[in-house]
PDB file of C-alpha atoms in Angstrom:
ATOM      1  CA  UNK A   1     -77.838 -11.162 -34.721  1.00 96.00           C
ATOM      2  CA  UNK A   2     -75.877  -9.827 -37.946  1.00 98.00           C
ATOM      3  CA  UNK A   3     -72.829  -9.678 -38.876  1.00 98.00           C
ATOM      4  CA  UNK A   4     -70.769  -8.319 -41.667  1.00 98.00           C
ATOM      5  CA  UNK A   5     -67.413  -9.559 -42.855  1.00 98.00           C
ATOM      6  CA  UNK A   6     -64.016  -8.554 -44.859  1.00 98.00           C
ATOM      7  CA  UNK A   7     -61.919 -11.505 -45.242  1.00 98.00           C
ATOM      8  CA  UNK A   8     -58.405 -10.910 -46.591  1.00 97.00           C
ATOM      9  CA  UNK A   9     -55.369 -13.251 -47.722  1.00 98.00           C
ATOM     10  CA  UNK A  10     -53.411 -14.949 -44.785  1.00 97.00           C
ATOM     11  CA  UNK A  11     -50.251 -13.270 -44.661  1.00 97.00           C
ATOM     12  CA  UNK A  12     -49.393 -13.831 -40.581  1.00 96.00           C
ATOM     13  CA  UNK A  13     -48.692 -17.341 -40.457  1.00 96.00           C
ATOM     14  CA  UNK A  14     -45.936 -20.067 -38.641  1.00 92.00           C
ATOM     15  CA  UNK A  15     -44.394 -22.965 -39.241  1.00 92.00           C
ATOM     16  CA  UNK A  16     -47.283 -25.112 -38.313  1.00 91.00           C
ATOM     17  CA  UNK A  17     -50.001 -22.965 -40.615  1.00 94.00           C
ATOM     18  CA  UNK A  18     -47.850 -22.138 -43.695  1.00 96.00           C
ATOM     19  CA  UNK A  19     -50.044 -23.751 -45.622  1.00 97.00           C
ATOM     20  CA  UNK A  20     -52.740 -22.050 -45.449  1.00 96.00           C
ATOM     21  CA  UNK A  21     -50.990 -18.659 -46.686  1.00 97.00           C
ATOM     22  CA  UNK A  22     -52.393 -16.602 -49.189  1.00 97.00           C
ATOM     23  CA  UNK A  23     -55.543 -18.639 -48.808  1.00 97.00           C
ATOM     24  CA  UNK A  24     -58.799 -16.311 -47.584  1.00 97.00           C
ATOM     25  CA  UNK A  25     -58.861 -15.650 -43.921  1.00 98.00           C
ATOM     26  CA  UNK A  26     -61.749 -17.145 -42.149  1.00 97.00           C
ATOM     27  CA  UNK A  27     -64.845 -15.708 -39.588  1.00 98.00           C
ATOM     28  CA  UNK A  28     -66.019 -17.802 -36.319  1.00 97.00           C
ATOM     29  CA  UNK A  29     -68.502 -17.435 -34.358  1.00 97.00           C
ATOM     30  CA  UNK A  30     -69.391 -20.134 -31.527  1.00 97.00           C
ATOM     31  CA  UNK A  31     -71.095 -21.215 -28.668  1.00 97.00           C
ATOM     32  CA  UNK A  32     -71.233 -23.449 -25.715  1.00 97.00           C
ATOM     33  CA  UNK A  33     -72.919 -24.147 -22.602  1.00 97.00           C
ATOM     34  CA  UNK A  34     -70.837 -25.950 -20.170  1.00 97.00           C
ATOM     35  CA  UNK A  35     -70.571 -27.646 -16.464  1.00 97.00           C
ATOM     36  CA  UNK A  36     -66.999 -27.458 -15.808  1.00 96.00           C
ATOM     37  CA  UNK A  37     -66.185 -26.552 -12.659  1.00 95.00           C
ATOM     38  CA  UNK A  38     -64.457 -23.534 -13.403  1.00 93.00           C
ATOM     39  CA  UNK A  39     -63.782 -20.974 -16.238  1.00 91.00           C
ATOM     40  CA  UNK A  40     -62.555 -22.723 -19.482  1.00 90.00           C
ATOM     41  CA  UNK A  41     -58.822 -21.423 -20.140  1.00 91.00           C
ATOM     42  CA  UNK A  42     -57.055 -21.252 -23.175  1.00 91.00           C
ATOM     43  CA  UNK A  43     -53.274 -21.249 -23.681  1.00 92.00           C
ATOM     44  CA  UNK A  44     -51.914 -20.277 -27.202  1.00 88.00           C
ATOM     45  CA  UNK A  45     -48.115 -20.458 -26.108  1.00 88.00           C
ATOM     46  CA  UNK A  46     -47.090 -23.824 -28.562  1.00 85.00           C
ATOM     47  CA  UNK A  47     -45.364 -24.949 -25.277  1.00 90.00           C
ATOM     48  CA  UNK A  48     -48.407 -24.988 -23.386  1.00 93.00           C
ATOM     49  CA  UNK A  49     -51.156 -24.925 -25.499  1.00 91.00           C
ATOM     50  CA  UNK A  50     -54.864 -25.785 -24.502  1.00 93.00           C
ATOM     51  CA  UNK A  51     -57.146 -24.708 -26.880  1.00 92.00           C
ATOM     52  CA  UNK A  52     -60.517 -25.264 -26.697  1.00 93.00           C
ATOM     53  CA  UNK A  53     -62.128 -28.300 -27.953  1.00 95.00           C
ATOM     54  CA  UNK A  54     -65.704 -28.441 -28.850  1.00 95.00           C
ATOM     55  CA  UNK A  55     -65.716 -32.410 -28.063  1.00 97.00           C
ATOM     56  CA  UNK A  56     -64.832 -31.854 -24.628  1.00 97.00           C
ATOM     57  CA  UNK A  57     -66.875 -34.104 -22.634  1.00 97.00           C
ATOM     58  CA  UNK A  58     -68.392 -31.032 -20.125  1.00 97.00           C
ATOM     59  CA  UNK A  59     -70.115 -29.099 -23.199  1.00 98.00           C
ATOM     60  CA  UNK A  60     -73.440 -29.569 -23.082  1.00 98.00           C
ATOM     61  CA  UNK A  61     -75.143 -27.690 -26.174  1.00 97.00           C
ATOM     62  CA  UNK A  62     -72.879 -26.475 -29.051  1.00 98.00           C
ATOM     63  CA  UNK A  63     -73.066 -24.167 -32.314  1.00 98.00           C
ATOM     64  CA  UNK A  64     -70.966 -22.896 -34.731  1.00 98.00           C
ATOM     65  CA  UNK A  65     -70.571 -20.784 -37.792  1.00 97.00           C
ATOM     66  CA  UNK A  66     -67.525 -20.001 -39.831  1.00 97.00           C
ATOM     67  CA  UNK A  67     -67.519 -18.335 -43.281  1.00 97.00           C
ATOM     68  CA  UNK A  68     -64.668 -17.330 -45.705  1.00 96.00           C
ATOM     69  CA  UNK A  69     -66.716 -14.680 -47.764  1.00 97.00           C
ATOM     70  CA  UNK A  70     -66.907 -10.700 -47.056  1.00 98.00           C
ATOM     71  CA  UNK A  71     -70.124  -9.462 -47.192  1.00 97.00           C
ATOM     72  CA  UNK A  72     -72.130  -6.946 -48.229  1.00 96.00           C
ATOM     73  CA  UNK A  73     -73.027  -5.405 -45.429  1.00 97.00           C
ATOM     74  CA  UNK A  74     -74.785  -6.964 -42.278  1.00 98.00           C
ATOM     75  CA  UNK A  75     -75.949 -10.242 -43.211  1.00 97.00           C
ATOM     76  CA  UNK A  76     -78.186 -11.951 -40.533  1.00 97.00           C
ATOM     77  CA  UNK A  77     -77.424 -15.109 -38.359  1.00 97.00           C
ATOM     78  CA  UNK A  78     -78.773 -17.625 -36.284  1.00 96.00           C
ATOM     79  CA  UNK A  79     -77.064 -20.504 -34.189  1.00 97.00           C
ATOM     80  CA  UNK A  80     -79.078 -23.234 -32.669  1.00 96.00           C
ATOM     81  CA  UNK A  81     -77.528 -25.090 -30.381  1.00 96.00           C
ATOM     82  CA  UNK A  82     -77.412 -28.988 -30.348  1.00 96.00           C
ATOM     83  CA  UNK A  83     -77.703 -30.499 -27.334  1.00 96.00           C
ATOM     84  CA  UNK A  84     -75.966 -33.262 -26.227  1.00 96.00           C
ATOM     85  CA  UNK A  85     -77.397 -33.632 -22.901  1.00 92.00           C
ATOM     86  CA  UNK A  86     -81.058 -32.452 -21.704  1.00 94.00           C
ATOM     87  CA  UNK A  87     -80.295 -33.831 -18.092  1.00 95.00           C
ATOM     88  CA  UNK A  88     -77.394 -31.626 -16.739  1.00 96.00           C
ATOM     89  CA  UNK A  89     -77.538 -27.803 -16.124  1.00 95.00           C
ATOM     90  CA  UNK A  90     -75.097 -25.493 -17.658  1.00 96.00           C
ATOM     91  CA  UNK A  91     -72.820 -23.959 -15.372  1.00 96.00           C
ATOM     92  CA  UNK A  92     -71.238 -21.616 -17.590  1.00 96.00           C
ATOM     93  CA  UNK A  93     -71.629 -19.906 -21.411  1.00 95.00           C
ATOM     94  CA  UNK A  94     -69.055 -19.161 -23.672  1.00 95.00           C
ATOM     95  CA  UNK A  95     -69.446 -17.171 -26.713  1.00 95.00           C
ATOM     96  CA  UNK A  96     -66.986 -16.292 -29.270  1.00 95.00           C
ATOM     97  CA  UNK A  97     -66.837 -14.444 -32.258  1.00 96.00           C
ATOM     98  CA  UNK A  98     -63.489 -13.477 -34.309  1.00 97.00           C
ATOM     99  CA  UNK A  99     -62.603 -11.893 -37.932  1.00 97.00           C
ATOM    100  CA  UNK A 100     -59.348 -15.004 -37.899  1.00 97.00           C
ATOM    101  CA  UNK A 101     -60.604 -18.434 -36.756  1.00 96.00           C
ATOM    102  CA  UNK A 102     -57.433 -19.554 -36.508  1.00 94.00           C
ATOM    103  CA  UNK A 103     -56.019 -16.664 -34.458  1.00 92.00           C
ATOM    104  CA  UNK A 104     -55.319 -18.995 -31.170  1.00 89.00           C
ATOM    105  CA  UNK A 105     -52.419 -20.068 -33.731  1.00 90.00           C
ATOM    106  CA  UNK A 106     -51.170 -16.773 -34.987  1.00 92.00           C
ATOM    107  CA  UNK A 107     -52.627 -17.214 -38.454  1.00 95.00           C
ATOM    108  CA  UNK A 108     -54.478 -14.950 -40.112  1.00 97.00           C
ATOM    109  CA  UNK A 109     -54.770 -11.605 -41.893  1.00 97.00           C
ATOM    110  CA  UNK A 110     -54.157  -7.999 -41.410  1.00 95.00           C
ATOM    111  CA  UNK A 111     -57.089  -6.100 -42.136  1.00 96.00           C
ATOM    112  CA  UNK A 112     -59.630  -8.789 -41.800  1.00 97.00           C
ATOM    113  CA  UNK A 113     -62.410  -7.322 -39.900  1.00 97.00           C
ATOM    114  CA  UNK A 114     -65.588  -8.596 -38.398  1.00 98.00           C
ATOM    115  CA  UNK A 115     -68.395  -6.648 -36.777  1.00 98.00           C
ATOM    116  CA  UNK A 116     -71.882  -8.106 -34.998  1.00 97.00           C
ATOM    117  CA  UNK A 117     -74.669  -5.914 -33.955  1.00 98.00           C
ATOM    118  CA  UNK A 118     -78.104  -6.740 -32.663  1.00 97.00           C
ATOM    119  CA  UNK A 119     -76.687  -9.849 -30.695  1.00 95.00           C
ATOM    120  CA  UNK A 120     -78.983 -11.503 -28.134  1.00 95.00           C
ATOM    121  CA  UNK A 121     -80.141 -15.111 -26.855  1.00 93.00           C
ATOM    122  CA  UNK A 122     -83.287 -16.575 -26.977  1.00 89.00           C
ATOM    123  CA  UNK A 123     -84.940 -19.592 -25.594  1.00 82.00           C
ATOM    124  CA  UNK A 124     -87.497 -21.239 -24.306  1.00 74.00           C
TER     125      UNK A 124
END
């Protein structure tokens, strides 16, 4: 697909991510093909949290790409995923893409915007 990208300075941070204030906000886009046994759920409350975890032991096949830049204009990408496993079947797929990677803590910037057009999956 493509995607095109307007970072801006952190300014929406807490306790735990003060550090990265002021510093560029960052794009994510990721993948995963899984067998858990039911939908993957996330929790942000700090209480609670469950975030996802890209070594979790039911992902089969993985990518990811993160960038700090704006572009200029749509700038094409590709993700191939690595396997882990070739002998299990994926039971689910999750795809995410986000203008603040870090947004499942609260951190990132107002007015950093991310859009993706042409997105589709190939294989073999």
């Amino acid at each position: 697909g493509y995607y095109k990208y307007f970072t801006k300075p952190i300014d929406k941070y807490n306790n735990e991510t003060a550090h990265m204030a002021g510093k560029p906000d960052t794009c994510s886009i990721f993948i995963a093909l899984g067998d858990w046994d039911m939908p993957v759920e996330i929790r942000t409350k700090p209480s609670t949290r469950k975030l996802f975890d890209k070594n979790d032991p039911n992902i089969i096949a993985y990518a990811e790409m993160y960038s700090g830049e704006s572009t200029d204009g749509y700038v094409p990408f590709s993700l191939e995923l690595d396997y882990r496993e070739l002998g299990r079947t994926p039971k689910y797929i999750l795809i995410v893409i986000s203008a603040s990677k870090y947004g499942d803590f609260f951190t990132g910037a107002d007015g950093a915007t991310m859009w993706v057009d042409e997105l589709s999956l190939k294989y073999d």
